Short mmCIF file of C-alpha atoms and ligand atoms in Angstrom, two decimals:
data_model
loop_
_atom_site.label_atom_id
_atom_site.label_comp_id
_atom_site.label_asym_id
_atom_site.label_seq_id
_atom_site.Cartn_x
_atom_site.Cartn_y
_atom_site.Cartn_z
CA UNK A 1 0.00 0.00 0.00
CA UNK A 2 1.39 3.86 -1.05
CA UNK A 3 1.88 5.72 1.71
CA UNK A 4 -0.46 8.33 2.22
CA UNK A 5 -0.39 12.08 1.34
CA UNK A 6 0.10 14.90 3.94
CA UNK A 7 -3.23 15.72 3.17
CA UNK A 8 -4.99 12.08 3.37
CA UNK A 9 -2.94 12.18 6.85
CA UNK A 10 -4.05 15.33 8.15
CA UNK A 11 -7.84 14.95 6.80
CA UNK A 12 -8.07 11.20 7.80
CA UNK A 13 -7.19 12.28 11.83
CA UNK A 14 -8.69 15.29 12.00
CA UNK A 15 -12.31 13.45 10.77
CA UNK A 16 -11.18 10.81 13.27
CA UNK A 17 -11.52 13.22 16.11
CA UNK A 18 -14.95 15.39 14.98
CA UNK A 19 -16.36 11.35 15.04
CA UNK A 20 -15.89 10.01 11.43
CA UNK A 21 -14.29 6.44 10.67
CA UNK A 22 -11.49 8.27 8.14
CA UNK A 23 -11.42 11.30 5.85
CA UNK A 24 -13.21 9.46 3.32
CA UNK A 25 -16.27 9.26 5.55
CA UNK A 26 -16.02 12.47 6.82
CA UNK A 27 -15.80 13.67 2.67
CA UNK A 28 -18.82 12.04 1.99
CA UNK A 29 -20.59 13.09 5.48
CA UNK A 30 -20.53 16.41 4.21
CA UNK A 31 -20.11 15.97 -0.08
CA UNK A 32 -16.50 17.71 0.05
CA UNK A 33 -14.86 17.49 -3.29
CA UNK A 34 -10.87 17.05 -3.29
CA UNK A 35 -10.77 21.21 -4.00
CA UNK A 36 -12.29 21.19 -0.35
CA UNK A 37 -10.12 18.99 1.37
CA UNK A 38 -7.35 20.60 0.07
CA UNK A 39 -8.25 24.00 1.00
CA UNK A 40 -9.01 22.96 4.39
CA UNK A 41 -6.04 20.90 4.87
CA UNK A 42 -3.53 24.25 3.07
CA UNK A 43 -5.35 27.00 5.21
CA UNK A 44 -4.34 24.98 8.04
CA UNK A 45 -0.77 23.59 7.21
CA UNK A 46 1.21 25.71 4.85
CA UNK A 47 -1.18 29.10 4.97
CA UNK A 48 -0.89 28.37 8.63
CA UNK A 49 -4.51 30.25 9.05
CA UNK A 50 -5.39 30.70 13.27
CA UNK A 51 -8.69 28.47 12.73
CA UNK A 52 -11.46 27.10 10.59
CA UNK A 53 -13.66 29.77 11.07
CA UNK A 54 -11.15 32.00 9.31
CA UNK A 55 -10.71 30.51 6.35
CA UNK A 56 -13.22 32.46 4.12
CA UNK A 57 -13.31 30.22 0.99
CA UNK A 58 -15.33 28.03 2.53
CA UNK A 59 -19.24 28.56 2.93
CA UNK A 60 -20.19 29.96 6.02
CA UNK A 61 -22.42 26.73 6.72
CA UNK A 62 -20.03 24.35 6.09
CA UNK A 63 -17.76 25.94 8.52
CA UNK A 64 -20.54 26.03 10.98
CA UNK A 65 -21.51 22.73 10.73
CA UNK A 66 -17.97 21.49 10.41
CA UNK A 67 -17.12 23.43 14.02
CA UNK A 68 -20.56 21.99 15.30
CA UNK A 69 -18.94 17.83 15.38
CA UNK A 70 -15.68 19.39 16.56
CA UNK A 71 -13.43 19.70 13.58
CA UNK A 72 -10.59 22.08 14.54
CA UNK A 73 -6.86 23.36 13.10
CA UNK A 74 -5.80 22.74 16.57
CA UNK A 75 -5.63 19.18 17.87
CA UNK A 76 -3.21 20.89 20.93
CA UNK A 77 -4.07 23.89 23.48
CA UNK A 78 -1.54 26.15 24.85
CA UNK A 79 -2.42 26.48 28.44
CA UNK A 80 1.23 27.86 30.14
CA UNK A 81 3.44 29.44 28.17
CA UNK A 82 6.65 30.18 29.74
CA UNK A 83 9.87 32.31 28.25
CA UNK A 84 13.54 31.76 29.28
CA UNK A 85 15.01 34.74 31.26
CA UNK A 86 17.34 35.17 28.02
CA UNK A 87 14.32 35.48 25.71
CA UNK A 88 15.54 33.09 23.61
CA UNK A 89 13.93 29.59 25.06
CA UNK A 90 9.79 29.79 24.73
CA UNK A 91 8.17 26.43 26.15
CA UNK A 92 4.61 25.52 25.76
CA UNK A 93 2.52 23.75 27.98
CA UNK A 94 -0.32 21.80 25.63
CA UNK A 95 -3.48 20.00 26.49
CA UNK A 96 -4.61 17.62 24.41
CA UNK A 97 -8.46 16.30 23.72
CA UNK A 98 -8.85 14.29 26.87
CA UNK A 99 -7.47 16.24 29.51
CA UNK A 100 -3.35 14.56 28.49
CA UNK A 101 -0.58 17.42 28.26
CA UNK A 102 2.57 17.74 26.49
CA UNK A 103 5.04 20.48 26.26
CA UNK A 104 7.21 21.52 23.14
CA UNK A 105 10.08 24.17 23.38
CA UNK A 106 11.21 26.73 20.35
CA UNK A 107 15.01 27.86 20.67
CA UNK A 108 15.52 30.70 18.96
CA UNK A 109 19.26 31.13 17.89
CA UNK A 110 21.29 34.13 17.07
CA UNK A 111 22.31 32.91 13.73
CA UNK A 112 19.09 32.89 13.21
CA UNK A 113 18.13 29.29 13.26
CA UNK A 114 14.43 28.60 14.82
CA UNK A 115 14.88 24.70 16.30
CA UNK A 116 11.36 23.55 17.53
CA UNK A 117 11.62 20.23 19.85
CA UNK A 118 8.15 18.21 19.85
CA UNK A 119 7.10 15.64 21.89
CA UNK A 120 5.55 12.00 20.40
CA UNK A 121 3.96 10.46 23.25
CA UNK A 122 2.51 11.91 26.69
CA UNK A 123 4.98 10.64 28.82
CA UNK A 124 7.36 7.61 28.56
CA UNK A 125 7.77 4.03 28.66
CA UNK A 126 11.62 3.75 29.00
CA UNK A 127 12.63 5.09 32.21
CA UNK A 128 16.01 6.59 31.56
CA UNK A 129 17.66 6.90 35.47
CA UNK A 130 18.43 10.66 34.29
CA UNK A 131 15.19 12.02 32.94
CA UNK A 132 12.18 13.35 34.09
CA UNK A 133 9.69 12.41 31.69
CA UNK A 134 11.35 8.79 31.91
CA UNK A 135 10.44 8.57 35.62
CA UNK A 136 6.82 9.32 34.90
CA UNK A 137 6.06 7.05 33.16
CA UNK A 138 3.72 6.49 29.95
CA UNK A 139 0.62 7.61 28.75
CA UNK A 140 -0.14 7.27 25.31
CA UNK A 141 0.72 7.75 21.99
CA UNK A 142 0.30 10.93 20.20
CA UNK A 143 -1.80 10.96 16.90
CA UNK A 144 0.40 12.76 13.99
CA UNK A 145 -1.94 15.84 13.52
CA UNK A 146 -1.10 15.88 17.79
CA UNK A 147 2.23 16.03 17.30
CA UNK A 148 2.68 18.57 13.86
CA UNK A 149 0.18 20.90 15.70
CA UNK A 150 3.10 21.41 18.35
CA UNK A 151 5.05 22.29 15.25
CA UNK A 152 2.13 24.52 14.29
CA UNK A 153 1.74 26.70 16.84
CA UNK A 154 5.60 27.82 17.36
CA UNK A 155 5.15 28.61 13.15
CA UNK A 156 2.44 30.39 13.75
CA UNK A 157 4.38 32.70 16.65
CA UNK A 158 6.95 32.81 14.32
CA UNK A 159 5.27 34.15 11.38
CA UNK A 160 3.56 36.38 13.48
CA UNK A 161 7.19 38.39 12.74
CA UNK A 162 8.03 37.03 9.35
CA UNK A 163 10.18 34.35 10.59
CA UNK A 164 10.06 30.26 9.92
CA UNK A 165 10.86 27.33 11.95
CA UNK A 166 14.29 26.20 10.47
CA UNK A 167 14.33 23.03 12.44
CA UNK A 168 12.44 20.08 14.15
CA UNK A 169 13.64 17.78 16.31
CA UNK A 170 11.78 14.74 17.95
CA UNK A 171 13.33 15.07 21.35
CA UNK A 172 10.42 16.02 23.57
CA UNK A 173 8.43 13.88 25.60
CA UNK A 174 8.54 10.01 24.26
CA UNK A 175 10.26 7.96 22.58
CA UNK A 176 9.68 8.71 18.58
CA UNK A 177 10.26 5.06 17.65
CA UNK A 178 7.92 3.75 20.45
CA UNK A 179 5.55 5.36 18.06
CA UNK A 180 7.00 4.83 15.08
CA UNK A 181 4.07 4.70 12.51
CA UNK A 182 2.26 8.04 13.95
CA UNK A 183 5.79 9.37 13.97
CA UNK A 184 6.56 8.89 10.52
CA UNK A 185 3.16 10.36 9.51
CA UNK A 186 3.96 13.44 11.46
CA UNK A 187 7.25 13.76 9.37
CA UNK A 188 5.14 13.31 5.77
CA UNK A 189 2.77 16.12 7.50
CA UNK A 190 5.85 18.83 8.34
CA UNK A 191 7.73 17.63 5.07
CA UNK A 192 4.85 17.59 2.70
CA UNK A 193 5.55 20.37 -0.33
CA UNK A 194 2.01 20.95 -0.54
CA UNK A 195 1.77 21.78 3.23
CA UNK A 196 4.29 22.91 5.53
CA UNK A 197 6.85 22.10 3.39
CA UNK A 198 9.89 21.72 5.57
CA UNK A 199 12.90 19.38 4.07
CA UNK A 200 13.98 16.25 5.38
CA UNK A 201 17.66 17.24 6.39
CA UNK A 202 16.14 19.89 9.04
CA UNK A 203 14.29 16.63 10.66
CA UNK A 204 16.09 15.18 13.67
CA UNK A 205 14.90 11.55 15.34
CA UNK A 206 15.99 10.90 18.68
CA UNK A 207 15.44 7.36 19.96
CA UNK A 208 16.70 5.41 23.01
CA UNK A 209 17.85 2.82 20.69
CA UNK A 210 14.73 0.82 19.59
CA UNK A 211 16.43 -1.18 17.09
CA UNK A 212 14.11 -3.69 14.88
CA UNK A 213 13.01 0.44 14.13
CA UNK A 214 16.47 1.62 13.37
CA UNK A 215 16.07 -1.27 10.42
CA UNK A 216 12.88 0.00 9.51
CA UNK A 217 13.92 3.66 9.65
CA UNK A 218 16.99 2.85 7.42
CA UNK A 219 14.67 1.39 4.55
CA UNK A 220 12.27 4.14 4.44
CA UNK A 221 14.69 6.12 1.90
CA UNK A 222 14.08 9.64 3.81
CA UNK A 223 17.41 12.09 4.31
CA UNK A 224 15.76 13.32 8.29
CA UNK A 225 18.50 12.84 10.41
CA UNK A 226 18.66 10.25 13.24
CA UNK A 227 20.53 10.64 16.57
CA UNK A 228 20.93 7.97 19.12
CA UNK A 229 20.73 8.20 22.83
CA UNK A 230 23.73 6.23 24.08
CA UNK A 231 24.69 8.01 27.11
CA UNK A 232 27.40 4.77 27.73
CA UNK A 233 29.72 2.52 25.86
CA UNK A 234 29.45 -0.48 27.99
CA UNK A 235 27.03 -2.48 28.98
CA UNK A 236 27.09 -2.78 32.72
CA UNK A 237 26.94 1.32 32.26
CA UNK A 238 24.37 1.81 30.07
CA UNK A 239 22.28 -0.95 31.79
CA UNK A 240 22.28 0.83 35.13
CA UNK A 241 20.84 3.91 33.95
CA UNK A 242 19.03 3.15 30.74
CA UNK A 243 16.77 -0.07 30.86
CA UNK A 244 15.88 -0.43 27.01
CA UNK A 245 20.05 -1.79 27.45
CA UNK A 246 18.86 -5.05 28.99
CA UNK A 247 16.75 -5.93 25.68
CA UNK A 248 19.14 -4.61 22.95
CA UNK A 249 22.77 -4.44 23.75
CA UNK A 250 25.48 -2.03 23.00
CA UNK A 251 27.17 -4.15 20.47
CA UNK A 252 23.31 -5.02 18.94
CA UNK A 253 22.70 -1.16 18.96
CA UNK A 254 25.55 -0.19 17.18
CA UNK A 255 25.43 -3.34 14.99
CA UNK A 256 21.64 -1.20 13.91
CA UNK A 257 23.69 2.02 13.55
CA UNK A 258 26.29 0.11 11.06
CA UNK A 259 23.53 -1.54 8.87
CA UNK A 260 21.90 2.20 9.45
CA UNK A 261 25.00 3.68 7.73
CA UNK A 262 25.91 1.35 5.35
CA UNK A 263 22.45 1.63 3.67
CA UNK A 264 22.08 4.93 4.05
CA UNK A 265 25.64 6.35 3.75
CA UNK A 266 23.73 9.08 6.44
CA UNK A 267 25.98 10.45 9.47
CA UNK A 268 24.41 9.27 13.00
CA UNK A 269 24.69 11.53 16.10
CA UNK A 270 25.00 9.93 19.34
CA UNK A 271 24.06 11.80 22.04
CA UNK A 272 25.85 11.03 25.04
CA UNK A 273 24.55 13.36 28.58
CA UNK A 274 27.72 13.69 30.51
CA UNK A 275 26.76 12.32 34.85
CA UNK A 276 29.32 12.73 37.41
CA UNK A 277 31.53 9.66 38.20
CA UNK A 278 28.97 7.36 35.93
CA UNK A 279 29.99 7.42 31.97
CA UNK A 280 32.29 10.36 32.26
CA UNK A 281 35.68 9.18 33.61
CA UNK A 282 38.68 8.81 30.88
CA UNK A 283 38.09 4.90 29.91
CA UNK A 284 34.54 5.76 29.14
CA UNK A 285 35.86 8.02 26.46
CA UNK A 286 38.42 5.39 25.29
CA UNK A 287 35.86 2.71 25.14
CA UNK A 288 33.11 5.46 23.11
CA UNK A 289 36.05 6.28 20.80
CA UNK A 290 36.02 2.88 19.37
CA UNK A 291 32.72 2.54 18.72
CA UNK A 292 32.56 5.75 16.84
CA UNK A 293 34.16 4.21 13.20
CA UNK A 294 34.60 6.96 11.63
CA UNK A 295 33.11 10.84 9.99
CA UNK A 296 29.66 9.37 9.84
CA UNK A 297 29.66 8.75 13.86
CA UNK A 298 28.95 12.57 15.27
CA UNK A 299 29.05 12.47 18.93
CA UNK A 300 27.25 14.96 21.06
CA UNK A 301 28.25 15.43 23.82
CA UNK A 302 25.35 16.88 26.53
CA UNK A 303 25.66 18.42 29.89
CA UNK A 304 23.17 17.72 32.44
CA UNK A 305 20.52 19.04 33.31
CA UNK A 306 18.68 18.47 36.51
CA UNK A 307 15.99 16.66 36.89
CA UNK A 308 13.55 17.28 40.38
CA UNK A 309 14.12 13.37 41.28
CA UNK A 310 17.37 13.23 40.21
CA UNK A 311 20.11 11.06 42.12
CA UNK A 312 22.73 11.95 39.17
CA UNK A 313 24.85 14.78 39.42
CA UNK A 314 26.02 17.20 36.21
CA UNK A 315 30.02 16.41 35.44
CA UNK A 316 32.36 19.68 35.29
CA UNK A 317 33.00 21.64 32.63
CA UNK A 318 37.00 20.91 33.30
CA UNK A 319 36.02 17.15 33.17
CA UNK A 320 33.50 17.94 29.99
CA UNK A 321 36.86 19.38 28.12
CA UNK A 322 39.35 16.27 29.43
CA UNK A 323 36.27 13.72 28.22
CA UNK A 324 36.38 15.71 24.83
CA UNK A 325 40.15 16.08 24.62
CA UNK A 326 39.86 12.47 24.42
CA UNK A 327 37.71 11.56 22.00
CA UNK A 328 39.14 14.54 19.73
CA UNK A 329 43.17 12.85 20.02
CA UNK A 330 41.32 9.59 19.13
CA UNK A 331 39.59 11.33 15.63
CA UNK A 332 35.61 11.49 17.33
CA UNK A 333 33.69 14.18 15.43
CA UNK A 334 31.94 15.55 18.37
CA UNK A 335 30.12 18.61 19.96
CA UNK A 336 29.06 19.83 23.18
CA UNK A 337 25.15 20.76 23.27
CA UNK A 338 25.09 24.35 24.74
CA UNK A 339 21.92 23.76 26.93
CA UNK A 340 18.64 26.54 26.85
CA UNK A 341 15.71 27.09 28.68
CA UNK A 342 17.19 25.71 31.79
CA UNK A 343 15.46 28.23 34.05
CA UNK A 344 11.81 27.45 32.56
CA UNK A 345 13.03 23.56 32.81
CA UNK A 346 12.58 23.58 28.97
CA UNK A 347 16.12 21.76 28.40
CA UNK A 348 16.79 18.19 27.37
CA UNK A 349 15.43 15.60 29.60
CA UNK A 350 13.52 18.56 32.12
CA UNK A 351 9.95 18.11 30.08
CA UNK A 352 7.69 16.71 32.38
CA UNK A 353 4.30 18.23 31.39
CA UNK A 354 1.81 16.96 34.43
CA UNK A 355 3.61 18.22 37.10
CA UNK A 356 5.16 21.20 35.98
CA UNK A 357 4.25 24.40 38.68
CA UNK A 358 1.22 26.87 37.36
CA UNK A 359 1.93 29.58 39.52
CA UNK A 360 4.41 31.73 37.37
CA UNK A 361 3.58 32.43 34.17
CA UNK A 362 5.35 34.77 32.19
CA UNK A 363 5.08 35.60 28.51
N1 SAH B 401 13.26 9.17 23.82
C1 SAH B 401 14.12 9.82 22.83
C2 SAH B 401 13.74 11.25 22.66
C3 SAH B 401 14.05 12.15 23.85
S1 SAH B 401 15.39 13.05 23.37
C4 SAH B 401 15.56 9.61 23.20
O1 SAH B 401 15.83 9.13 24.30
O2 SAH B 401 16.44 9.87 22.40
C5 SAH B 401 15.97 13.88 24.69
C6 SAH B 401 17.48 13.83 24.74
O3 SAH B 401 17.89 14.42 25.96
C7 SAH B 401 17.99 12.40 24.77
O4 SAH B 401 19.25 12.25 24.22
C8 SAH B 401 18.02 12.18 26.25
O5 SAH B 401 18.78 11.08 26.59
C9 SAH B 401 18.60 13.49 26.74
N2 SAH B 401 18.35 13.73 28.15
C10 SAH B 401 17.43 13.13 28.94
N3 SAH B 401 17.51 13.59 30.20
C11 SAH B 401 18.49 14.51 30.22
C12 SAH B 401 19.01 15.36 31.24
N4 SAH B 401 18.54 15.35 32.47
N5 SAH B 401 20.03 16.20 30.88
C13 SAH B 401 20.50 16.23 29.63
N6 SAH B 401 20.02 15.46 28.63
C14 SAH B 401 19.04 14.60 28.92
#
């Protein structure tokens, strides 16, 4: 079966939620013609139009009656909306349909690049030891329309002064490839020409290191970039603070990221989240060194952020440079992830939507 369009995505869960089996159903519910379906599905995606009721093309009763069974642009709500003392770090609080939240986080960089980091599921099933969405737990899956409306909203505060979002990566809440199908539908929706029309190479998957989906994600012939949570090069390490270790192994995980490369000739980024006296000491960085074979293995190298539950402590910036030093003298391509929106707990592994404080909201 042919994938489906952007727009047979984004019609076929949006008539899903106002009640209908699919879009088809919903089409004929209402005798919409293709023109109609498209316009609805362009107002909302690419013209990036604030709702249904504003898009005038359409006869006023058919966006009454379409707003009467609960249609809508917006499958997420902004409830808190919180800026980073810097200005540059906007996170959003969002609740979905029935009462689940999520948050997604723009970071607005001074060369000008727009990153926007969306979350997949409402929670998570994989209990990382160092982050906070990890330890609480799962909810459920996001729909795609759930997850490229995240996307939508920080596009629409962006256009708001003539500027785009230059890049979107799936390292929110949940783990992408938990989810892969939904996932992989919100990529068609925030790739799709017709729509919102961003490319492929501005895409970034994060996963823990599912890998029967690394194999599938290698075969799908798309250029979005993926980037693997490895945080250790042993087992015993990774293990003790990341339990998806005890099902798929380091050497099975990287075995994925070779079969990964050599079909895709694509770089891989491994992000590795530096914890005092756990991953960061000198023979961790000899023993990450020879896993990383070469220019296609990117490491990124993450400082920690804290996490309210935390037992795991953030190594030094001194320690940081010696860990780098290392894998530099051994060839490693690698960077160090400047972290943002620390203060409004917006940064990597502090998204925890349920139990985030409502008392101080600033916009
Ligand atoms: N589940 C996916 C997507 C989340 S991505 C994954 O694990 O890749 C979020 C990134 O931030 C991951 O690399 C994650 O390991 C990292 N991270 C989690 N907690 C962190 C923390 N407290 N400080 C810094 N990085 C963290």
């Amino acid at each position: 079966m042919a994938a489906r369009t952007g727009q047979e995505i984004w019609i076929d869960d949006k008539a899903r939620r106002a009640g209908h089996a699919d879009g088809a159903a919903f089409a004929l519910a209402h005798g919409l013609k293709n023109y109609r379906l498209q316009q609805l599905y362009r107002a909302a995606t690419k013209e990036l139009v604030a709702d249904l009721a504003a898009v005038t093309v359409l006869p006023k009763e058919l966006r009454a009656s379409l707003a009467a069974e609960g249609f809508t642009f917006d499958s997420v709500e902004p409830v808190v909306v919180q800026h980073s003392n810097d200005k540059q770090t906007i996170k959003g609080l969002f609740r979905l349909h029935d009462g689940n939240e999520v948050e997604a986080v723009l970071m607005q960089h001074y060369n000008e690049r727009n990153t926007v980091c969306i979350s997949s599921q409402s929670g998570c099933a994989y209990a990382c030891a160092f982050c906070s969405t990890g330890q609480a737990g799962f909810t459920r899956h996001l729909t795609p329309t759930e997850i490229f409306d995240q996307a939508r909203y920080f596009a629409r505060h962006l256009a708001a002064d003539g500027r785009k979002i230059t890049n979107i990566v799936f390292m929110g809440m949940g783990e992408p490839f938990h989810n892969y199908d939904a996932v992989m539908d919100a990529v068609r929706l925030l790739n799709d020409g017709q729509g919102f029309g961003l490319g492929h190479r501005h895409i970034t998957i994060s996963t823990v290191g599912i890998v029967p989906q690394i194999d599938a994600f290698a075969d799908e012939g798309v250029q979005v970039n993926l980037a693997i949570s490895l945080h250790a090069p042993t087992d015993d390490v990774r293990s003790s603070i990341m339990p998806v270790n005890k099902k798929w192994s380091v050497a099975e995980l990287m075995a994925a990221c070779e079969r990964y490369i050599g079909k895709t000739n694509r770089k891989v980024f491994f992000e590795y989240v530096m914890l005092d006296g756990v991953n960061d000491r000198p023979h961790d960085a000899e023993a990450l060194a020879r896993l990383m074979r070469g220019p296609l293995h990117h490491v990124n190298i993450i400082p920690y952020n804290s996490t309210p539950d935390g037992k795991l402590g953030p190594t030094g910036d001194e320690r940081i440079r010696a860990f780098t030093a290392i894998l530099e003298a051994k060839g490693v391509v690698c960077t160090v992830r400047t972290p943002m929106g620390r203060d409004i707990a917006a940064a990597c592994g502090q998204l925890r939507a349920e139990t985030q404080p409502r008392a101080h909201i600033a916009s």
